[in-house]
Short mmCIF file of C-alpha atoms in Angstrom, two decimals:
data_model
loop_
_atom_site.label_atom_id
_atom_site.label_comp_id
_atom_site.label_asym_id
_atom_site.label_seq_id
_atom_site.Cartn_x
_atom_site.Cartn_y
_atom_site.Cartn_z
CA MET A 1 148.64 58.13 -40.02
CA VAL A 2 149.54 61.11 -41.99
CA SER A 3 146.85 63.36 -43.26
CA THR A 4 146.54 63.55 -46.51
CA THR A 5 146.88 66.96 -48.97
CA THR A 6 144.83 65.67 -51.64
CA SER A 7 142.04 63.12 -52.25
CA ARG A 8 141.01 61.27 -55.33
CA SER A 9 137.82 59.06 -56.60
CA ILE A 10 137.94 55.71 -58.11
CA ALA A 11 136.95 57.19 -61.37
CA GLY A 12 140.47 59.59 -61.18
CA LEU A 13 142.42 56.83 -59.75
CA SER A 14 141.75 54.96 -63.41
CA VAL A 15 143.11 57.89 -64.84
CA LEU A 16 146.07 58.09 -62.78
CA VAL A 17 146.72 54.44 -63.05
CA ALA A 18 146.52 54.39 -67.05
CA THR A 19 148.55 57.86 -67.97
CA ALA A 20 150.99 57.58 -65.09
CA LEU A 21 151.83 53.73 -64.68
CA ILE A 22 150.52 51.75 -68.01
CA ALA A 23 151.69 54.32 -70.84
CA GLY A 24 154.64 53.04 -72.47
CA CYS A 25 154.84 49.82 -70.17
CA SER A 26 154.59 46.02 -71.26
CA SER A 27 154.33 43.30 -69.68
CA ALA A 28 154.93 39.46 -70.88
CA GLU A 29 156.27 37.65 -67.66
CA ASP A 30 154.70 34.27 -66.61
CA GLY A 31 152.75 33.92 -63.60
CA THR A 32 150.41 31.54 -61.97
CA VAL A 33 147.52 33.26 -63.44
CA ASP A 34 148.41 34.51 -66.61
CA SER A 35 145.64 36.61 -68.43
CA GLY A 36 146.40 34.97 -72.14
CA SER A 37 147.25 31.35 -70.95
CA SER A 38 143.49 29.74 -71.11
CA THR A 39 142.56 31.75 -74.53
CA GLU A 40 143.52 29.19 -76.96
CA ALA A 41 141.95 25.88 -75.04
CA THR A 42 138.66 27.71 -74.16
CA THR A 43 137.42 30.11 -76.96
CA THR A 44 134.68 27.63 -78.13
CA GLN A 45 131.77 28.18 -76.19
CA SER A 46 128.13 27.52 -76.70
CA LYS A 47 125.98 30.52 -77.19
CA GLU A 48 123.44 28.77 -75.06
CA GLY A 49 122.68 30.58 -71.60
CA PHE A 50 121.84 34.32 -73.36
CA PRO A 51 120.39 36.35 -72.85
CA VAL A 52 122.37 37.30 -69.52
CA THR A 53 122.29 40.53 -67.12
CA VAL A 54 125.28 41.81 -65.39
CA THR A 55 125.96 44.63 -63.09
CA PHE A 56 128.92 46.43 -62.50
CA ALA A 57 127.24 49.61 -60.58
CA PRO A 58 124.34 50.05 -58.45
CA GLU A 59 121.34 50.58 -60.60
CA ALA A 60 123.50 49.90 -63.71
CA ALA A 61 122.32 46.38 -64.66
CA VAL A 62 123.04 45.64 -68.69
CA THR A 63 121.09 42.81 -70.37
CA ILE A 64 122.93 41.08 -73.32
CA GLU A 65 120.28 39.29 -75.45
CA GLU A 66 123.25 37.40 -77.35
CA GLN A 67 126.85 36.09 -77.00
CA PRO A 68 129.11 39.20 -78.39
CA GLU A 69 131.15 38.20 -81.40
CA ARG A 70 133.16 41.70 -81.75
CA ILE A 71 134.29 42.91 -78.54
CA VAL A 72 136.25 46.75 -78.46
CA SER A 73 137.83 46.95 -74.99
CA LEU A 74 138.81 50.27 -73.74
CA SER A 75 140.18 49.05 -70.53
CA PRO A 76 143.76 47.22 -70.21
CA ALA A 77 142.57 45.59 -67.28
CA ILE A 78 139.44 44.08 -68.66
CA THR A 79 141.21 43.40 -71.73
CA GLU A 80 143.50 41.01 -69.69
CA THR A 81 140.40 39.74 -68.36
CA LEU A 82 138.77 38.86 -71.73
CA PHE A 83 141.72 36.82 -72.70
CA ALA A 84 142.14 35.28 -69.47
CA VAL A 85 138.34 33.67 -69.48
CA GLY A 86 138.84 32.67 -72.71
CA ALA A 87 137.15 35.47 -75.07
CA GLY A 88 140.01 36.60 -76.79
CA ASP A 89 138.83 35.73 -80.12
CA HIS A 90 136.15 37.77 -80.12
CA VAL A 91 137.84 40.89 -78.92
CA VAL A 92 138.48 42.89 -82.71
CA ALA A 93 140.39 46.29 -80.93
CA VAL A 94 141.91 47.21 -77.66
CA ASP A 95 142.79 50.73 -76.24
CA GLU A 96 146.23 52.12 -76.90
CA TYR A 97 147.25 50.68 -73.37
CA SER A 98 146.02 47.25 -73.50
CA ASN A 99 149.40 45.88 -74.05
CA TYR A 100 148.80 42.51 -72.70
CA PRO A 101 148.63 39.81 -73.84
CA GLU A 102 150.86 40.16 -76.64
CA ASP A 103 147.98 38.90 -79.15
CA ALA A 104 145.63 41.58 -77.98
CA PRO A 105 144.42 44.07 -81.06
CA LEU A 106 146.09 46.81 -79.87
CA VAL A 107 145.11 50.34 -82.07
CA GLN A 108 147.62 53.14 -81.34
CA GLY A 109 145.05 56.32 -81.03
CA LEU A 110 141.91 54.59 -79.78
CA SER A 111 141.41 56.05 -76.17
CA GLY A 112 139.89 54.90 -73.43
CA PHE A 113 140.17 58.55 -71.70
CA THR A 114 138.63 60.30 -74.61
CA PRO A 115 136.66 57.52 -76.00
CA ASN A 116 135.34 58.43 -79.44
CA VAL A 117 131.94 57.01 -81.06
CA GLU A 118 133.03 56.83 -84.45
CA SER A 119 136.44 55.55 -83.98
CA ILE A 120 134.97 52.75 -81.91
CA LEU A 121 132.04 51.83 -84.58
CA ASP A 122 134.69 51.49 -86.98
CA TYR A 123 135.41 48.19 -85.76
CA ASP A 124 131.49 47.36 -85.97
CA PRO A 125 131.40 45.92 -82.17
CA ASP A 126 128.67 44.14 -80.59
CA LEU A 127 130.16 45.06 -76.94
CA VAL A 128 132.14 47.63 -76.00
CA VAL A 129 133.98 47.48 -72.50
CA LEU A 130 134.92 50.88 -70.81
CA MET A 131 136.25 52.13 -67.42
CA SER A 132 134.24 55.27 -67.77
CA ALA A 133 132.30 57.20 -69.96
CA ASP A 134 130.25 60.29 -70.40
CA ASP A 135 126.38 60.59 -71.46
CA SER A 136 126.94 61.03 -74.85
CA ILE A 137 129.26 58.18 -75.74
CA LEU A 138 126.88 55.83 -74.25
CA THR A 139 123.88 57.64 -76.11
CA GLY A 140 126.00 57.40 -79.23
CA LEU A 141 126.56 53.27 -78.68
CA ASP A 142 123.11 52.67 -77.87
CA ALA A 143 121.75 54.59 -80.63
CA ALA A 144 123.79 52.28 -83.09
CA GLY A 145 122.41 49.00 -81.19
CA VAL A 146 125.50 48.39 -78.93
CA ASP A 147 126.03 47.09 -75.78
CA THR A 148 128.25 48.90 -73.16
CA LEU A 149 129.76 47.96 -70.44
CA VAL A 150 131.32 50.46 -68.08
CA ILE A 151 133.31 48.64 -65.67
CA PRO A 152 135.26 50.80 -62.93
CA ALA A 153 138.42 50.36 -61.01
CA ALA A 154 137.84 47.29 -58.54
CA GLU A 155 137.87 48.61 -54.82
CA ASN A 156 138.71 45.45 -53.18
CA LEU A 157 139.74 41.70 -53.88
CA ASP A 158 135.96 40.54 -53.90
CA GLU A 159 135.10 43.03 -56.11
CA THR A 160 138.00 42.23 -58.49
CA TYR A 161 136.58 38.80 -58.45
CA SER A 162 133.09 39.69 -59.06
CA GLN A 163 134.22 41.68 -62.12
CA ILE A 164 136.29 38.69 -64.02
CA GLU A 165 132.99 36.58 -63.26
CA GLN A 166 130.46 39.11 -64.79
CA VAL A 167 132.61 39.50 -67.66
CA GLY A 168 132.57 35.86 -68.26
CA ARG A 169 129.28 35.58 -67.71
CA ALA A 170 128.38 38.53 -70.07
CA THR A 171 130.69 36.91 -72.78
CA GLY A 172 129.55 33.49 -72.81
CA PHE A 173 132.64 32.05 -70.66
CA GLU A 174 131.58 31.88 -67.05
CA ASP A 175 132.69 28.53 -66.22
CA GLN A 176 136.14 29.84 -67.42
CA ALA A 177 135.79 32.92 -65.24
CA THR A 178 134.76 30.82 -62.32
CA THR A 179 138.24 28.75 -63.03
CA VAL A 180 140.24 31.90 -63.39
CA VAL A 181 138.95 33.27 -60.57
CA ASP A 182 139.56 29.79 -58.23
CA GLN A 183 143.09 29.93 -59.67
CA MET A 184 143.89 33.30 -58.57
CA LYS A 185 142.59 32.96 -55.02
CA THR A 186 144.83 29.46 -54.43
CA ALA A 187 147.59 31.33 -56.12
CA ILE A 188 147.14 34.29 -53.59
CA ASP A 189 146.78 31.98 -50.30
CA ALA A 190 150.04 29.96 -51.99
CA ALA A 191 151.98 33.36 -52.08
CA VAL A 192 151.03 34.68 -48.95
CA ALA A 193 151.96 31.44 -46.96
CA THR A 194 155.51 31.66 -48.40
CA VAL A 195 156.54 34.83 -46.08
CA PRO A 196 157.62 34.12 -42.36
CA GLU A 197 154.96 34.94 -39.59
CA GLU A 198 157.77 36.86 -38.21
CA VAL A 199 157.53 39.43 -40.95
CA LYS A 200 154.11 39.68 -40.84
CA GLU A 201 154.10 40.33 -37.25
CA GLN A 202 156.33 43.40 -36.73
CA GLY A 203 153.56 45.68 -37.89
CA LEU A 204 155.78 47.21 -40.76
CA THR A 205 154.77 50.18 -42.64
CA TYR A 206 154.61 51.08 -46.04
CA PHE A 207 154.41 53.75 -48.79
CA HIS A 208 152.97 52.25 -52.10
CA GLU A 209 153.97 54.88 -54.89
CA LEU A 210 151.27 55.19 -57.57
CA GLY A 211 153.58 58.20 -59.24
CA SER A 212 156.03 60.71 -58.48
CA ASP A 213 153.29 63.27 -57.39
CA LEU A 214 153.34 61.05 -54.43
CA PHE A 215 149.72 59.47 -54.97
CA THR A 216 149.37 56.67 -52.86
CA VAL A 217 146.83 53.90 -51.49
CA SER A 218 145.23 53.15 -48.08
CA GLU A 219 143.78 50.01 -46.69
CA GLN A 220 140.30 51.10 -48.68
CA THR A 221 141.54 49.60 -51.71
CA TYR A 222 142.36 46.50 -53.38
CA ILE A 223 146.25 46.92 -53.24
CA GLY A 224 145.86 48.02 -49.49
CA GLN A 225 144.08 44.86 -49.09
CA ILE A 226 146.95 42.55 -50.51
CA TYR A 227 149.36 44.54 -48.38
CA ASP A 228 147.27 43.80 -45.20
CA MET A 229 147.32 40.59 -45.77
CA PHE A 230 151.10 40.55 -45.04
CA GLY A 231 150.47 42.49 -42.15
CA LEU A 232 151.96 45.67 -43.58
CA THR A 233 150.14 48.74 -43.05
CA SER A 234 149.95 51.95 -45.51
CA ILE A 235 151.25 55.49 -44.07
CA ALA A 236 147.99 57.01 -45.92
CA ASP A 237 145.74 54.26 -43.71
CA GLY A 238 142.71 56.64 -42.12
CA GLY A 239 142.64 58.94 -45.10
CA ASP A 240 140.88 58.18 -48.60
CA ALA A 241 141.42 55.33 -50.63
CA TYR A 242 143.82 57.10 -53.07
CA SER A 243 145.29 60.36 -51.71
CA GLN A 244 148.34 62.29 -52.40
CA LEU A 245 150.94 63.20 -49.60
CA SER A 246 153.56 65.95 -49.20
CA ASN A 247 157.00 65.14 -49.22
CA GLU A 248 157.29 66.35 -45.61
CA ALA A 249 154.31 64.29 -44.38
CA ILE A 250 156.18 60.92 -45.88
CA ILE A 251 159.46 61.55 -44.51
CA ALA A 252 157.49 62.52 -40.91
CA ALA A 253 155.51 58.97 -41.37
CA ASN A 254 159.03 57.45 -41.66
CA PRO A 255 157.91 54.11 -43.48
CA ASP A 256 159.80 50.85 -42.90
CA LEU A 257 159.07 50.01 -46.56
CA ILE A 258 158.63 51.61 -49.93
CA PHE A 259 157.23 49.99 -53.32
CA LEU A 260 157.16 51.90 -56.62
CA SER A 261 154.70 50.66 -58.96
CA ASP A 262 156.13 53.56 -60.95
CA ALA A 263 159.53 52.81 -61.84
CA LYS A 264 159.13 51.64 -65.54
CA ALA A 265 156.65 54.62 -66.57
CA GLU A 266 158.60 57.42 -65.11
CA ASN A 267 162.42 55.75 -65.05
CA LEU A 268 162.64 55.79 -61.50
CA THR A 269 165.34 53.52 -59.68
CA ALA A 270 165.93 53.10 -55.86
CA GLU A 271 168.78 55.88 -56.27
CA ASP A 272 166.25 58.27 -57.71
CA ILE A 273 164.30 57.65 -54.46
CA ALA A 274 166.90 58.02 -52.21
CA ALA A 275 168.36 61.33 -53.68
CA ARG A 276 164.85 62.95 -53.07
CA PRO A 277 165.37 65.90 -51.07
CA GLY A 278 165.03 64.52 -46.92
CA TRP A 279 164.46 61.08 -47.85
CA ASP A 280 167.59 59.60 -47.04
CA THR A 281 166.19 59.85 -43.33
CA ILE A 282 163.59 57.73 -43.75
CA ASP A 283 164.14 53.96 -42.33
CA ALA A 284 162.90 52.17 -45.83
CA VAL A 285 165.62 54.40 -47.89
CA ALA A 286 168.63 54.18 -45.12
CA ASN A 287 168.15 50.48 -44.77
CA GLY A 288 167.79 49.83 -48.74
CA ARG A 289 163.85 48.67 -48.23
CA ILE A 290 162.89 50.13 -51.53
CA TYR A 291 161.00 47.57 -53.87
CA ILE A 292 160.30 47.72 -57.53
CA LEU A 293 157.35 46.41 -58.98
CA ASP A 294 155.97 45.61 -62.43
CA ASP A 295 153.96 48.90 -63.56
CA ASP A 296 151.32 47.04 -65.21
CA ILE A 297 150.58 44.76 -62.94
CA ALA A 298 150.55 46.68 -59.93
CA SER A 299 147.98 49.01 -61.87
CA ARG A 300 145.70 46.48 -63.21
CA TRP A 301 143.12 44.78 -61.20
CA GLY A 302 142.32 41.94 -63.42
CA PRO A 303 143.82 38.37 -63.17
CA ARG A 304 147.14 38.91 -62.77
CA VAL A 305 146.53 40.41 -59.50
CA SER A 306 147.56 37.17 -58.16
CA GLN A 307 151.30 37.99 -59.72
CA LEU A 308 151.14 41.22 -57.62
CA VAL A 309 150.47 39.53 -54.29
CA GLU A 310 153.34 37.02 -55.65
CA GLU A 311 156.20 39.90 -56.24
CA ILE A 312 155.43 41.69 -53.19
CA ALA A 313 155.75 38.39 -51.35
CA ALA A 314 158.94 37.75 -53.31
CA GLN A 315 159.98 41.20 -51.62
CA LEU A 316 159.19 40.30 -48.29
CA ASN A 317 161.10 37.10 -48.65
CA GLN A 318 164.09 38.63 -49.65
CA LEU A 319 164.01 40.90 -46.90
CA ALA A 320 163.20 38.24 -44.32
CA SER A 321 166.67 35.91 -45.88
CA SER A 322 168.88 39.20 -46.16
CA GLU A 323 169.01 40.17 -42.74
CA ALA A 324 166.78 40.84 -39.46
CA VAL A 325 163.56 41.89 -39.89
CA PRO A 326 163.14 46.06 -39.06
CA ALA A 327 161.65 46.36 -36.11
CA ALA A 328 158.77 48.84 -36.68
CA ALA A 329 158.96 52.37 -35.19
#
């Protein structure tokens, strides 16, 4: 596979995903698992079962003494998770990129990337959820007596499921979280099963574009794991989880398929991709195999991951029905 020019850590990816793919986008499509669908029916929960201890990173266990009543979420993926498991009525504020579900209390200027203790405390939270935070933020919130969960980007599907279950446990909605995960797994299995084996067995390669700076994913990510379910191989496999490829490397790798997860955020079309210098020689471009994914769904490792699988399955089924499946090089 091609070599990479730059690598990026999971923490760095969180910034990339939110700034390049989430900013200014909205998604309100219905799917098998909807991060707002279970909120109304499941927001009444017994406070029994506390205290609970949850762990989202090695040696970072957090004990929550009482069920949170006022939650501030500074992570779009976790905002969706909170609503999906039924904790939505307990959420009092979410960051400016948490645009789903529609009833999430989005606050313009409330940032998950440059969090401010004073701004957070304005909402009198008893639990704050972030993707990342420096020691000063954690110290400030701790001094105010606020529980804090730092939940980084999930590295694989199992970690996605675990995060959802632990968010449910931390908020008093453990049973609902288990149901969400079970529904996700069922939906994912069903979507994968719809794609013909002739597609899965072709050994097709793909380039998944995270942004126009040409960052992409390998098999070491939850996104890469999803593509692997369909027998697809990233042109970045063998490199870091999230890496930046050069224009020349992508052309040389000649992917069979191109998936865009930045089209809405960067106002891109398939024609824009085809017009990039030298890209007209790429098989995916020459054969019209450029697929546009929903930016938000493709960048959040929460309960709508199953919808991402369904989107990819739909594109591959379109490929299978349109004409002969291209033979991999």
